Amino acid sequence: MALRCDLIIRDATLIDGTGGPRRRADVGVKGDRITAIGDLGGLSADREVMAEGRVVSPGFIDAHTHDDQAVLCGPACMLCKTSQGVTTVVVGNCGISLAPVPMAERPPPPLDGVCAPDWWIFDSFAAYADRLRTNPSSVNTLALIGHMSLRVGAMGRDLDRPATDGEAERMRAMLAQALAEGAAGFSTGLFYPPSKHAPTDEVIAVSEALRGTGGLYVTHMRDEADHVLDSIEETVRIGRAVGVPVVISHHKCAQPENHGRSRETLPLIERHAADWPVAFDMYPYTASSTSLGARKPRPDVKVTVTTSVPHPEAAGRDLFELAAEWGVTAEEAAARLMPGGGVFHNMAEEDIRRIMAHPLSMIGSDGGPLAKHPHPRLWGTFPRVLGTYSRDLGLLDLETAVHKMTCRTAVVFGIPDRGVLREGAFADLVLFDAATVRDRATFTEPKQVADGIVETWVNGQSVYTHAAGASDTPAGRLLRREAARRAA
Ligand code: ZN
Ligand code: CU
């Protein structure tokens, strides 16, 4: 115990990520690890931070992101995440990953909305991983490989049909190679036009690459509206067919006629979870965000434009107002704005609360870092759960809220020695004020740093302070999934 620390955070309320009760303690860090927890009155450090009772917890793991490109753009690019206390992001979701398929022409939507057209330069996962190693972010990255990206690699632009057996085999081989090079699993976006023609059998054939690797199957399901129950069945069927755990992305019951149906979806998921590893992530908002072409506009669902290539000035505008100005239908206006994205106010608060409170849920932002006028979830997800849902509404106690952002996510994704505060774990930490933590990003002003997140550390290095903003410290690493931690 005579060891001098690099950093000691003194007199903190420790929430360790396991869901166990808070306690008063000091936390000591040396290099990239937590070296001591408890009363460290006898220890000294190069830097001492007085927590004065504020909370120290594991840094948050964003279970669902589209940060594939953002993590390559330098440490400060991740201010939207580090300012929320996020220290690890899972990229490659919804079937969209920047590797392993290079694209010389503009990729088909929605791929082009997630990463800029000139960024599709990686011909292997190893090349992507290399770039991340030589050009580190401020946060850690765990990467999935997207089905839509593989489809372009195997099928070119001829995507509105099922893959042939030969094409599915090519996708399987590309996925197998990426997994061998360090990717953590496979994602699909069966809702989206380039993938909705893929039958379940095609997905199973490609997912065969996951068998025995411990990799995960993660999905933006085919239908999150009228046929959401069928989609849950399809998801679990795929996981069972190849023997791997499944994660349902951004679980929701979309469109007004499906509001309240989390009363049906959650019991169905629970029944499967009794004998199969099933998890889901969610974000704390009643609006989704996706390509403007993804859903037919309807008058009972408000739509705000987030981006438009032909009409950049439309960002932030209401789609129906714009259509009225142009003297066209909302559908025609959406078509004119494409390629572009929008926010769709299509969920019910009761479902958000029921899904968030469920023991199998994790928190994931699903934020779109490229949008001019992004959905506020990009900057606000984690503080919103802590402030609005835990503190103000009392939906979950703080220990449980933190668990869903840390330990639970680390166990589901097989991330070793993170998401928990204990001696020997990596020093991914966040210091926050439970009384004041609050998201400030709104639908009208979405790019706003949260209140109450005091400081964020990744691998022992400070990457954000509320006082000074993002540091330029490239502290993040590419993480590999550890299959041994599968049980859970
Ligand atoms: Zn999605
Ligand atoms: Cu997504």
Short mmCIF file of C-alpha atoms and ligand atoms in Angstrom, two decimals:
data_model
loop_
_atom_site.label_atom_id
_atom_site.label_comp_id
_atom_site.label_asym_id
_atom_site.label_seq_id
_atom_site.Cartn_x
_atom_site.Cartn_y
_atom_site.Cartn_z
CA MET A 1 0.00 0.00 0.00
CA ALA A 2 3.04 2.28 -0.01
CA LEU A 3 2.49 2.75 -3.73
CA ARG A 4 2.10 6.32 -4.83
CA CYS A 5 -0.85 6.84 -7.19
CA ASP A 6 -1.10 8.98 -10.28
CA LEU A 7 -4.61 10.03 -9.28
CA ILE A 8 -6.73 9.78 -6.15
CA ILE A 9 -10.38 10.80 -6.11
CA ARG A 10 -11.18 11.45 -2.45
CA ASP A 11 -14.41 11.30 -0.48
CA ALA A 12 -16.58 10.01 -3.31
CA THR A 13 -19.93 8.28 -3.29
CA LEU A 14 -18.89 5.09 -5.02
CA ILE A 15 -21.39 3.37 -7.32
CA ASP A 16 -19.47 0.39 -8.60
CA GLY A 17 -21.61 -0.62 -11.60
CA THR A 18 -22.72 -4.01 -10.25
CA GLY A 19 -26.04 -2.61 -9.06
CA GLY A 20 -24.93 -2.93 -5.41
CA PRO A 21 -25.50 -0.08 -2.95
CA ARG A 22 -23.41 3.08 -2.94
CA ARG A 23 -20.71 3.62 -0.32
CA ARG A 24 -18.26 6.32 0.67
CA ALA A 25 -14.70 5.67 -0.58
CA ASP A 26 -11.56 7.02 -2.21
CA VAL A 27 -10.39 5.66 -5.57
CA GLY A 28 -6.69 5.40 -6.49
CA VAL A 29 -5.39 5.07 -10.04
CA LYS A 30 -1.93 4.16 -11.30
CA GLY A 31 -1.31 4.03 -15.05
CA ASP A 32 -4.43 2.70 -16.74
CA ARG A 33 -5.79 0.74 -13.77
CA ILE A 34 -7.64 1.24 -10.51
CA THR A 35 -5.11 0.23 -7.88
CA ALA A 36 -6.90 0.95 -4.62
CA ILE A 37 -10.42 1.57 -3.32
CA GLY A 38 -11.31 2.41 0.27
CA ASP A 39 -9.93 4.82 2.84
CA LEU A 40 -6.74 5.95 1.12
CA GLY A 41 -5.81 8.51 3.76
CA GLY A 42 -2.29 7.04 3.93
CA LEU A 43 -1.68 7.32 0.18
CA SER A 44 -0.67 10.30 -1.87
CA ALA A 45 -0.91 11.01 -5.57
CA ASP A 46 0.35 13.37 -8.27
CA ARG A 47 -3.18 14.65 -8.65
CA GLU A 48 -5.88 14.63 -6.00
CA VAL A 49 -9.50 15.36 -6.81
CA MET A 50 -11.90 16.24 -4.00
CA ALA A 51 -15.22 14.61 -4.88
CA GLU A 52 -17.00 16.08 -1.82
CA GLY A 53 -19.60 13.34 -1.90
CA ARG A 54 -20.27 13.45 -5.62
CA VAL A 55 -20.61 10.12 -7.41
CA VAL A 56 -17.75 8.16 -8.96
CA SER A 57 -18.88 5.31 -11.17
CA PRO A 58 -17.43 3.29 -14.05
CA GLY A 59 -17.39 5.28 -17.30
CA PHE A 60 -20.51 4.63 -19.32
CA ILE A 61 -20.58 2.18 -22.21
CA ASP A 62 -22.74 3.39 -25.08
CA ALA A 63 -24.28 0.09 -26.22
CA HIS A 64 -25.49 1.42 -29.55
CA THR A 65 -23.70 4.01 -31.67
CA HIS A 66 -22.90 5.04 -35.21
CA ASP A 67 -19.53 6.48 -34.24
CA ASP A 68 -17.55 4.37 -36.77
CA GLN A 69 -16.19 7.51 -38.43
CA ALA A 70 -16.26 9.85 -35.40
CA VAL A 71 -13.78 7.68 -33.45
CA LEU A 72 -11.26 8.21 -36.28
CA CYS A 73 -11.59 12.00 -36.27
CA GLY A 74 -9.44 12.76 -33.23
CA PRO A 75 -10.08 12.84 -29.47
CA ALA A 76 -12.04 16.11 -29.39
CA CYS A 77 -14.57 14.73 -31.88
CA MET A 78 -16.05 12.62 -29.11
CA LEU A 79 -17.02 15.56 -26.88
CA CYS A 80 -20.66 14.60 -27.46
CA LYS A 81 -19.93 11.33 -25.62
CA THR A 82 -17.19 12.16 -23.09
CA SER A 83 -19.31 15.10 -21.86
CA GLN A 84 -21.96 12.51 -20.91
CA GLY A 85 -19.44 10.34 -19.05
CA VAL A 86 -19.21 7.81 -21.88
CA THR A 87 -15.83 6.03 -22.07
CA THR A 88 -16.58 3.18 -24.52
CA VAL A 89 -18.73 3.10 -27.67
CA VAL A 90 -20.04 0.09 -29.59
CA VAL A 91 -19.89 0.93 -33.31
CA GLY A 92 -21.12 -0.85 -36.45
CA ASN A 93 -24.80 -1.02 -35.51
CA CYS A 94 -27.99 -1.37 -37.54
CA GLY A 95 -26.20 -3.33 -40.27
CA ILE A 96 -23.86 -0.42 -41.07
CA SER A 97 -20.09 -0.62 -40.53
CA LEU A 98 -17.26 1.33 -42.14
CA ALA A 99 -15.27 -1.91 -42.60
CA PRO A 100 -14.61 -4.27 -44.38
CA VAL A 101 -16.08 -3.10 -47.71
CA PRO A 102 -14.57 -0.07 -49.49
CA MET A 103 -17.00 1.95 -51.63
CA ALA A 104 -15.75 4.18 -54.42
CA GLU A 105 -19.17 5.63 -55.25
CA ARG A 106 -21.59 7.15 -52.75
CA PRO A 107 -22.94 4.20 -50.73
CA PRO A 108 -26.69 3.55 -50.89
CA PRO A 109 -28.78 5.07 -48.05
CA PRO A 110 -28.82 4.70 -45.10
CA LEU A 111 -25.10 3.85 -45.22
CA ASP A 112 -24.21 7.28 -46.61
CA GLY A 113 -25.98 9.04 -43.74
CA VAL A 114 -24.01 7.22 -41.06
CA CYS A 115 -20.52 7.74 -42.49
CA ALA A 116 -19.53 10.34 -45.10
CA PRO A 117 -19.12 9.04 -48.66
CA ASP A 118 -15.35 9.65 -48.78
CA TRP A 119 -14.75 7.59 -45.62
CA TRP A 120 -15.54 4.17 -47.11
CA ILE A 121 -11.87 3.35 -47.65
CA PHE A 122 -11.30 0.28 -45.48
CA ASP A 123 -10.93 -3.03 -47.32
CA SER A 124 -10.60 -5.10 -44.14
CA PHE A 125 -11.42 -4.83 -40.47
CA ALA A 126 -7.67 -5.03 -39.84
CA ALA A 127 -7.21 -1.81 -41.86
CA TYR A 128 -9.90 -0.06 -39.79
CA ALA A 129 -8.37 -1.36 -36.55
CA ASP A 130 -4.95 -0.15 -37.67
CA ARG A 131 -6.23 3.34 -38.32
CA LEU A 132 -7.80 3.40 -34.88
CA ARG A 133 -4.54 2.24 -33.32
CA THR A 134 -2.40 4.88 -35.06
CA ASN A 135 -5.06 7.57 -34.67
CA PRO A 136 -6.72 6.87 -31.33
CA SER A 137 -9.92 8.43 -30.09
CA SER A 138 -10.57 9.69 -26.57
CA VAL A 139 -12.93 6.73 -25.98
CA ASN A 140 -12.60 2.96 -26.31
CA THR A 141 -14.25 1.27 -29.28
CA LEU A 142 -15.86 -2.15 -29.66
CA ALA A 143 -16.84 -2.87 -33.27
CA LEU A 144 -19.54 -4.90 -34.98
CA ILE A 145 -19.65 -5.77 -38.68
CA GLY A 146 -22.75 -4.67 -40.58
CA HIS A 147 -24.81 -6.87 -42.88
CA MET A 148 -25.67 -3.96 -45.22
CA SER A 149 -21.99 -3.21 -45.74
CA LEU A 150 -21.30 -6.90 -46.47
CA ARG A 151 -24.23 -7.00 -48.89
CA VAL A 152 -22.75 -4.17 -50.95
CA GLY A 153 -19.45 -6.08 -50.94
CA ALA A 154 -21.04 -9.31 -52.15
CA MET A 155 -23.92 -8.03 -54.31
CA GLY A 156 -22.82 -4.60 -55.54
CA ARG A 157 -25.79 -2.26 -56.07
CA ASP A 158 -28.21 -5.04 -56.93
CA LEU A 159 -29.61 -5.20 -53.38
CA ASP A 160 -33.38 -5.46 -53.76
CA ARG A 161 -33.43 -9.24 -53.68
CA PRO A 162 -32.26 -12.14 -51.49
CA ALA A 163 -28.57 -13.00 -51.79
CA THR A 164 -27.71 -16.13 -53.75
CA ASP A 165 -26.07 -18.98 -51.84
CA GLY A 166 -22.73 -17.93 -53.31
CA GLU A 167 -23.18 -14.31 -52.20
CA ALA A 168 -24.22 -15.37 -48.69
CA GLU A 169 -21.10 -17.53 -48.55
CA ARG A 170 -18.95 -14.55 -49.56
CA MET A 171 -20.53 -12.47 -46.80
CA ARG A 172 -19.98 -15.28 -44.31
CA ALA A 173 -16.30 -15.46 -45.29
CA MET A 174 -15.86 -11.66 -45.00
CA LEU A 175 -17.51 -11.71 -41.57
CA ALA A 176 -15.36 -14.65 -40.43
CA GLN A 177 -12.21 -12.78 -41.42
CA ALA A 178 -13.32 -9.59 -39.64
CA LEU A 179 -14.11 -11.57 -36.47
CA ALA A 180 -10.64 -13.15 -36.63
CA GLU A 181 -9.21 -9.62 -36.93
CA GLY A 182 -10.97 -8.42 -33.78
CA ALA A 183 -14.56 -7.48 -34.60
CA ALA A 184 -16.97 -8.37 -31.79
CA GLY A 185 -20.06 -9.49 -33.69
CA PHE A 186 -22.51 -9.06 -36.53
CA SER A 187 -25.27 -6.47 -36.89
CA THR A 188 -28.26 -6.27 -39.20
CA GLY A 189 -30.71 -3.54 -40.16
CA LEU A 190 -33.47 -5.65 -41.68
CA PHE A 191 -35.88 -2.69 -41.51
CA TYR A 192 -33.93 -0.76 -44.14
CA PRO A 193 -34.56 -1.03 -47.90
CA PRO A 194 -31.12 -2.47 -48.82
CA SER A 195 -31.61 -5.31 -46.30
CA LYS A 196 -35.33 -5.89 -46.04
CA HIS A 197 -35.14 -8.25 -49.03
CA ALA A 198 -32.84 -10.52 -47.05
CA PRO A 199 -34.84 -13.50 -45.80
CA THR A 200 -34.12 -15.02 -42.38
CA ASP A 201 -32.21 -17.85 -44.07
CA GLU A 202 -29.76 -15.41 -45.64
CA VAL A 203 -29.07 -13.86 -42.23
CA ILE A 204 -28.57 -17.29 -40.67
CA ALA A 205 -26.20 -18.32 -43.48
CA VAL A 206 -24.03 -15.23 -42.91
CA SER A 207 -24.30 -15.51 -39.11
CA GLU A 208 -22.78 -19.00 -39.34
CA ALA A 209 -19.45 -17.16 -39.12
CA LEU A 210 -20.30 -16.33 -35.48
CA ARG A 211 -20.64 -19.95 -34.40
CA GLY A 212 -18.03 -20.87 -31.84
CA THR A 213 -16.40 -17.41 -31.85
CA GLY A 214 -18.44 -15.98 -28.99
CA GLY A 215 -19.46 -13.12 -31.29
CA LEU A 216 -22.89 -11.53 -30.87
CA TYR A 217 -25.86 -11.12 -33.19
CA VAL A 218 -27.18 -7.53 -32.85
CA THR A 219 -30.18 -6.29 -34.79
CA HIS A 220 -32.27 -3.33 -35.78
CA MET A 221 -35.23 -5.61 -36.34
CA ARG A 222 -37.26 -5.99 -39.50
CA ASP A 223 -40.31 -4.43 -37.88
CA GLU A 224 -40.59 -2.33 -34.70
CA ALA A 225 -44.23 -1.51 -35.35
CA ASP A 226 -47.20 -3.76 -36.24
CA HIS A 227 -45.10 -6.94 -36.52
CA VAL A 228 -42.71 -6.32 -33.63
CA LEU A 229 -43.54 -9.69 -32.00
CA ASP A 230 -42.70 -11.59 -35.22
CA SER A 231 -39.44 -9.68 -35.39
CA ILE A 232 -38.50 -10.68 -31.85
CA GLU A 233 -39.19 -14.31 -32.81
CA GLU A 234 -37.03 -13.95 -35.93
CA THR A 235 -34.18 -12.42 -33.93
CA VAL A 236 -34.10 -15.20 -31.36
CA ARG A 237 -34.46 -17.84 -34.09
CA ILE A 238 -31.30 -16.50 -35.77
CA GLY A 239 -29.35 -16.53 -32.50
CA ARG A 240 -30.48 -20.05 -31.64
CA ALA A 241 -29.73 -21.32 -35.16
CA VAL A 242 -26.05 -20.41 -34.89
CA GLY A 243 -25.68 -20.71 -31.11
CA VAL A 244 -24.94 -17.09 -30.20
CA PRO A 245 -26.36 -14.44 -27.81
CA VAL A 246 -28.63 -11.80 -29.35
CA VAL A 247 -29.09 -8.08 -28.71
CA ILE A 248 -32.22 -6.27 -29.89
CA SER A 249 -31.23 -2.70 -30.80
CA HIS A 250 -33.14 0.37 -29.57
CA HIS A 251 -36.18 -1.65 -28.52
CA LYS A 252 -39.37 0.30 -29.13
CA CYS A 253 -43.03 0.02 -30.12
CA ALA A 254 -43.30 2.42 -33.04
CA GLN A 255 -46.31 4.21 -34.53
CA PRO A 256 -49.40 5.32 -32.59
CA GLU A 257 -51.40 2.11 -33.10
CA ASN A 258 -48.66 0.14 -31.31
CA HIS A 259 -48.33 2.34 -28.25
CA GLY A 260 -48.53 0.32 -25.06
CA ARG A 261 -47.42 -2.91 -26.70
CA SER A 262 -44.28 -3.19 -24.57
CA ARG A 263 -46.80 -5.02 -22.36
CA GLU A 264 -46.57 -7.78 -24.99
CA THR A 265 -42.98 -7.47 -26.21
CA LEU A 266 -41.26 -7.60 -22.81
CA PRO A 267 -42.97 -10.83 -21.65
CA LEU A 268 -42.09 -12.45 -25.00
CA ILE A 269 -38.44 -11.42 -24.63
CA GLU A 270 -38.47 -12.72 -21.05
CA ARG A 271 -39.80 -16.10 -22.15
CA HIS A 272 -36.91 -16.47 -24.58
CA ALA A 273 -34.40 -15.09 -22.10
CA ALA A 274 -35.25 -17.95 -19.74
CA ASP A 275 -33.17 -20.31 -21.88
CA TRP A 276 -31.25 -18.05 -24.29
CA PRO A 277 -29.05 -14.97 -23.81
CA VAL A 278 -31.23 -12.07 -25.01
CA ALA A 279 -30.59 -8.41 -24.21
CA PHE A 280 -31.78 -5.10 -25.59
CA ASP A 281 -30.70 -1.50 -25.58
CA MET A 282 -32.89 1.59 -25.56
CA TYR A 283 -32.67 5.39 -25.58
CA PRO A 284 -34.73 7.68 -23.33
CA TYR A 285 -36.80 9.61 -25.89
CA THR A 286 -40.20 9.18 -27.54
CA ALA A 287 -38.83 10.12 -30.95
CA SER A 288 -36.70 8.01 -33.28
CA SER A 289 -34.37 9.23 -36.00
CA THR A 290 -33.58 7.69 -39.34
CA SER A 291 -33.51 8.24 -43.10
CA LEU A 292 -36.37 10.44 -44.33
CA GLY A 293 -37.24 7.75 -46.84
CA ALA A 294 -37.58 5.01 -44.22
CA ARG A 295 -41.18 5.64 -43.16
CA LYS A 296 -44.12 7.09 -45.08
CA PRO A 297 -45.04 10.43 -43.47
CA ARG A 298 -48.40 10.48 -41.66
CA PRO A 299 -50.18 13.45 -40.07
CA ASP A 300 -50.24 11.97 -36.55
CA VAL A 301 -46.42 11.62 -36.42
CA LYS A 302 -44.47 14.88 -36.28
CA VAL A 303 -41.25 14.80 -38.36
CA THR A 304 -38.31 17.20 -38.02
CA VAL A 305 -35.62 17.25 -40.70
CA THR A 306 -32.11 16.54 -39.31
CA THR A 307 -30.09 16.67 -42.56
CA SER A 308 -30.62 16.95 -46.28
CA VAL A 309 -27.97 16.82 -48.98
CA PRO A 310 -29.97 18.77 -51.63
CA HIS A 311 -31.55 21.15 -49.06
CA PRO A 312 -29.12 21.67 -46.16
CA GLU A 313 -31.12 24.78 -45.14
CA ALA A 314 -34.04 22.49 -44.22
CA ALA A 315 -32.24 21.05 -41.15
CA GLY A 316 -34.34 21.70 -38.05
CA ARG A 317 -37.56 22.32 -40.05
CA ASP A 318 -40.90 20.56 -39.64
CA LEU A 319 -41.54 18.30 -42.64
CA PHE A 320 -45.25 19.12 -42.90
CA GLU A 321 -44.67 22.88 -42.70
CA LEU A 322 -42.02 22.60 -45.39
CA ALA A 323 -44.37 20.56 -47.59
CA ALA A 324 -47.07 23.23 -47.18
CA GLU A 325 -44.60 25.95 -48.16
CA TRP A 326 -43.54 24.02 -51.22
CA GLY A 327 -47.16 23.20 -52.08
CA VAL A 328 -46.49 19.44 -52.19
CA THR A 329 -47.43 16.39 -50.11
CA ALA A 330 -45.22 15.43 -47.15
CA GLU A 331 -44.19 12.33 -49.05
CA GLU A 332 -43.05 14.43 -52.03
CA ALA A 333 -41.21 16.82 -49.71
CA ALA A 334 -39.39 13.87 -48.06
CA ALA A 335 -38.42 12.57 -51.51
CA ARG A 336 -37.01 16.00 -52.49
CA LEU A 337 -34.97 16.13 -49.28
CA MET A 338 -33.31 12.75 -49.87
CA PRO A 339 -30.61 11.81 -49.16
CA GLY A 340 -31.54 13.11 -45.74
CA GLY A 341 -32.59 12.23 -42.22
CA GLY A 342 -35.39 13.10 -39.83
CA VAL A 343 -36.66 12.81 -36.27
CA PHE A 344 -39.97 10.93 -36.00
CA HIS A 345 -42.11 11.50 -32.91
CA ASN A 346 -43.65 8.03 -32.99
CA MET A 347 -43.35 6.46 -29.52
CA ALA A 348 -45.23 6.55 -26.21
CA GLU A 349 -43.73 7.64 -22.89
CA GLU A 350 -45.33 4.65 -21.10
CA ASP A 351 -43.36 2.25 -23.34
CA ILE A 352 -40.11 4.16 -22.82
CA ARG A 353 -40.49 3.84 -19.06
CA ARG A 354 -41.51 0.18 -19.10
CA ILE A 355 -38.65 -0.76 -21.44
CA MET A 356 -36.06 1.26 -19.49
CA ALA A 357 -37.12 -0.18 -16.14
CA HIS A 358 -36.94 -3.78 -17.40
CA PRO A 359 -34.03 -5.80 -15.93
CA LEU A 360 -32.76 -6.84 -19.39
CA SER A 361 -32.35 -3.30 -20.74
CA MET A 362 -29.12 -1.43 -21.39
CA ILE A 363 -28.70 2.21 -22.39
CA GLY A 364 -27.50 3.07 -25.90
CA SER A 365 -27.74 6.47 -27.59
CA ASP A 366 -28.12 5.55 -31.28
CA GLY A 367 -26.94 9.10 -31.94
CA GLY A 368 -26.00 10.27 -35.43
CA PRO A 369 -22.77 12.26 -35.17
CA LEU A 370 -22.84 13.53 -38.78
CA ALA A 371 -26.25 15.21 -38.70
CA LYS A 372 -26.37 19.02 -38.90
CA HIS A 373 -29.29 19.07 -36.49
CA PRO A 374 -29.02 15.71 -34.71
CA HIS A 375 -31.55 13.97 -32.48
CA PRO A 376 -30.71 15.20 -28.94
CA ARG A 377 -29.92 11.61 -27.86
CA LEU A 378 -26.43 12.14 -29.35
CA TRP A 379 -25.54 14.60 -26.55
CA GLY A 380 -28.13 13.81 -23.89
CA THR A 381 -28.92 10.11 -23.48
CA PHE A 382 -26.93 9.19 -20.35
CA PRO A 383 -27.49 12.36 -18.27
CA ARG A 384 -31.19 12.17 -19.21
CA VAL A 385 -31.51 8.67 -17.74
CA LEU A 386 -29.64 9.76 -14.58
CA GLY A 387 -31.41 13.10 -14.17
CA THR A 388 -34.93 12.84 -15.54
CA TYR A 389 -35.69 9.14 -15.15
CA SER A 390 -33.70 8.17 -12.07
CA ARG A 391 -33.63 11.31 -9.91
CA ASP A 392 -36.71 13.27 -10.97
CA LEU A 393 -39.17 10.50 -11.82
CA GLY A 394 -37.74 7.80 -9.53
CA LEU A 395 -38.21 5.15 -12.23
CA LEU A 396 -34.94 3.45 -11.25
CA ASP A 397 -32.57 3.97 -8.36
CA LEU A 398 -29.21 5.46 -9.28
CA GLU A 399 -27.36 2.16 -8.74
CA THR A 400 -29.64 0.43 -11.25
CA ALA A 401 -29.40 3.25 -13.77
CA VAL A 402 -25.60 3.15 -13.60
CA HIS A 403 -25.65 -0.67 -13.87
CA LYS A 404 -27.54 -0.43 -17.18
CA MET A 405 -24.82 1.88 -18.54
CA THR A 406 -21.81 -0.03 -17.25
CA CYS A 407 -21.53 -3.55 -15.84
CA ARG A 408 -24.58 -4.98 -17.59
CA THR A 409 -23.37 -3.70 -20.95
CA ALA A 410 -19.82 -4.97 -20.35
CA VAL A 411 -21.13 -8.45 -19.53
CA VAL A 412 -23.48 -8.59 -22.55
CA PHE A 413 -20.76 -7.45 -24.96
CA GLY A 414 -18.01 -9.47 -23.25
CA ILE A 415 -15.82 -6.48 -22.38
CA PRO A 416 -13.36 -7.61 -19.70
CA ASP A 417 -12.28 -5.48 -16.70
CA ARG A 418 -14.50 -2.52 -17.56
CA GLY A 419 -17.93 -1.38 -16.46
CA VAL A 420 -17.07 -2.09 -12.85
CA LEU A 421 -15.05 -0.36 -10.13
CA ARG A 422 -12.68 -2.75 -8.42
CA GLU A 423 -8.97 -2.97 -7.85
CA GLY A 424 -7.29 -4.17 -11.05
CA ALA A 425 -10.04 -2.97 -13.40
CA PHE A 426 -9.28 -0.38 -16.05
CA ALA A 427 -9.63 3.20 -14.85
CA ASP A 428 -12.55 4.25 -17.06
CA LEU A 429 -14.31 6.62 -14.66
CA VAL A 430 -16.86 9.38 -14.45
CA LEU A 431 -17.35 11.88 -11.62
CA PHE A 432 -20.84 13.39 -11.55
CA ASP A 433 -23.16 15.31 -9.30
CA ALA A 434 -26.30 13.24 -8.72
CA ALA A 435 -28.22 16.31 -7.57
CA THR A 436 -27.58 18.39 -10.70
CA VAL A 437 -26.87 15.95 -13.53
CA ARG A 438 -29.18 16.84 -16.41
CA ASP A 439 -29.27 16.67 -20.20
CA ARG A 440 -29.43 20.07 -21.89
CA ALA A 441 -29.69 18.87 -25.49
CA THR A 442 -33.20 19.45 -26.85
CA PHE A 443 -34.94 18.89 -30.15
CA THR A 444 -34.49 22.56 -31.00
CA GLU A 445 -30.96 22.95 -29.51
CA PRO A 446 -29.51 19.45 -29.79
CA LYS A 447 -25.76 20.15 -29.53
CA GLN A 448 -25.52 20.95 -25.82
CA VAL A 449 -23.14 19.63 -23.19
CA ALA A 450 -24.91 18.16 -20.14
CA ASP A 451 -24.88 19.67 -16.66
CA GLY A 452 -23.42 17.83 -13.70
CA ILE A 453 -20.84 15.62 -15.45
CA VAL A 454 -17.72 16.92 -13.70
CA GLU A 455 -14.90 14.84 -15.24
CA THR A 456 -14.39 11.73 -17.38
CA TRP A 457 -11.31 9.48 -17.45
CA VAL A 458 -10.44 6.80 -20.02
CA ASN A 459 -7.69 4.29 -19.20
CA GLY A 460 -6.60 6.55 -16.34
CA GLN A 461 -6.37 9.74 -18.43
CA SER A 462 -8.65 12.73 -18.16
CA VAL A 463 -10.55 13.25 -21.42
CA TYR A 464 -13.21 15.75 -20.34
CA THR A 465 -13.88 18.28 -17.61
CA HIS A 466 -17.03 20.35 -17.36
CA ALA A 467 -14.86 23.39 -16.70
CA ALA A 468 -12.50 23.04 -19.70
CA GLY A 469 -14.30 20.73 -22.16
CA ALA A 470 -12.68 17.96 -24.18
CA SER A 471 -8.97 17.30 -23.77
CA ASP A 472 -6.87 16.29 -26.75
CA THR A 473 -5.81 13.05 -25.08
CA PRO A 474 -5.94 9.99 -27.34
CA ALA A 475 -6.65 7.68 -24.41
CA GLY A 476 -9.02 5.24 -26.15
CA ARG A 477 -8.29 1.74 -27.37
CA LEU A 478 -9.86 -0.81 -29.66
CA LEU A 479 -11.43 -3.46 -27.44
CA ARG A 480 -11.85 -7.13 -28.20
CA ARG A 481 -14.74 -9.23 -27.06
CA GLU A 482 -13.87 -11.88 -24.50
CA ALA A 483 -16.12 -14.84 -25.17
CA ALA A 484 -15.46 -16.43 -21.80
CA ARG A 485 -17.73 -13.90 -20.08
CA ARG A 486 -20.71 -15.09 -22.05
CA ALA A 487 -22.70 -16.31 -19.05
CA ALA A 488 -25.24 -13.61 -18.17
ZN ZN B 1 -31.23 1.23 -35.93
CU CU B 2 -28.66 2.54 -34.88
#
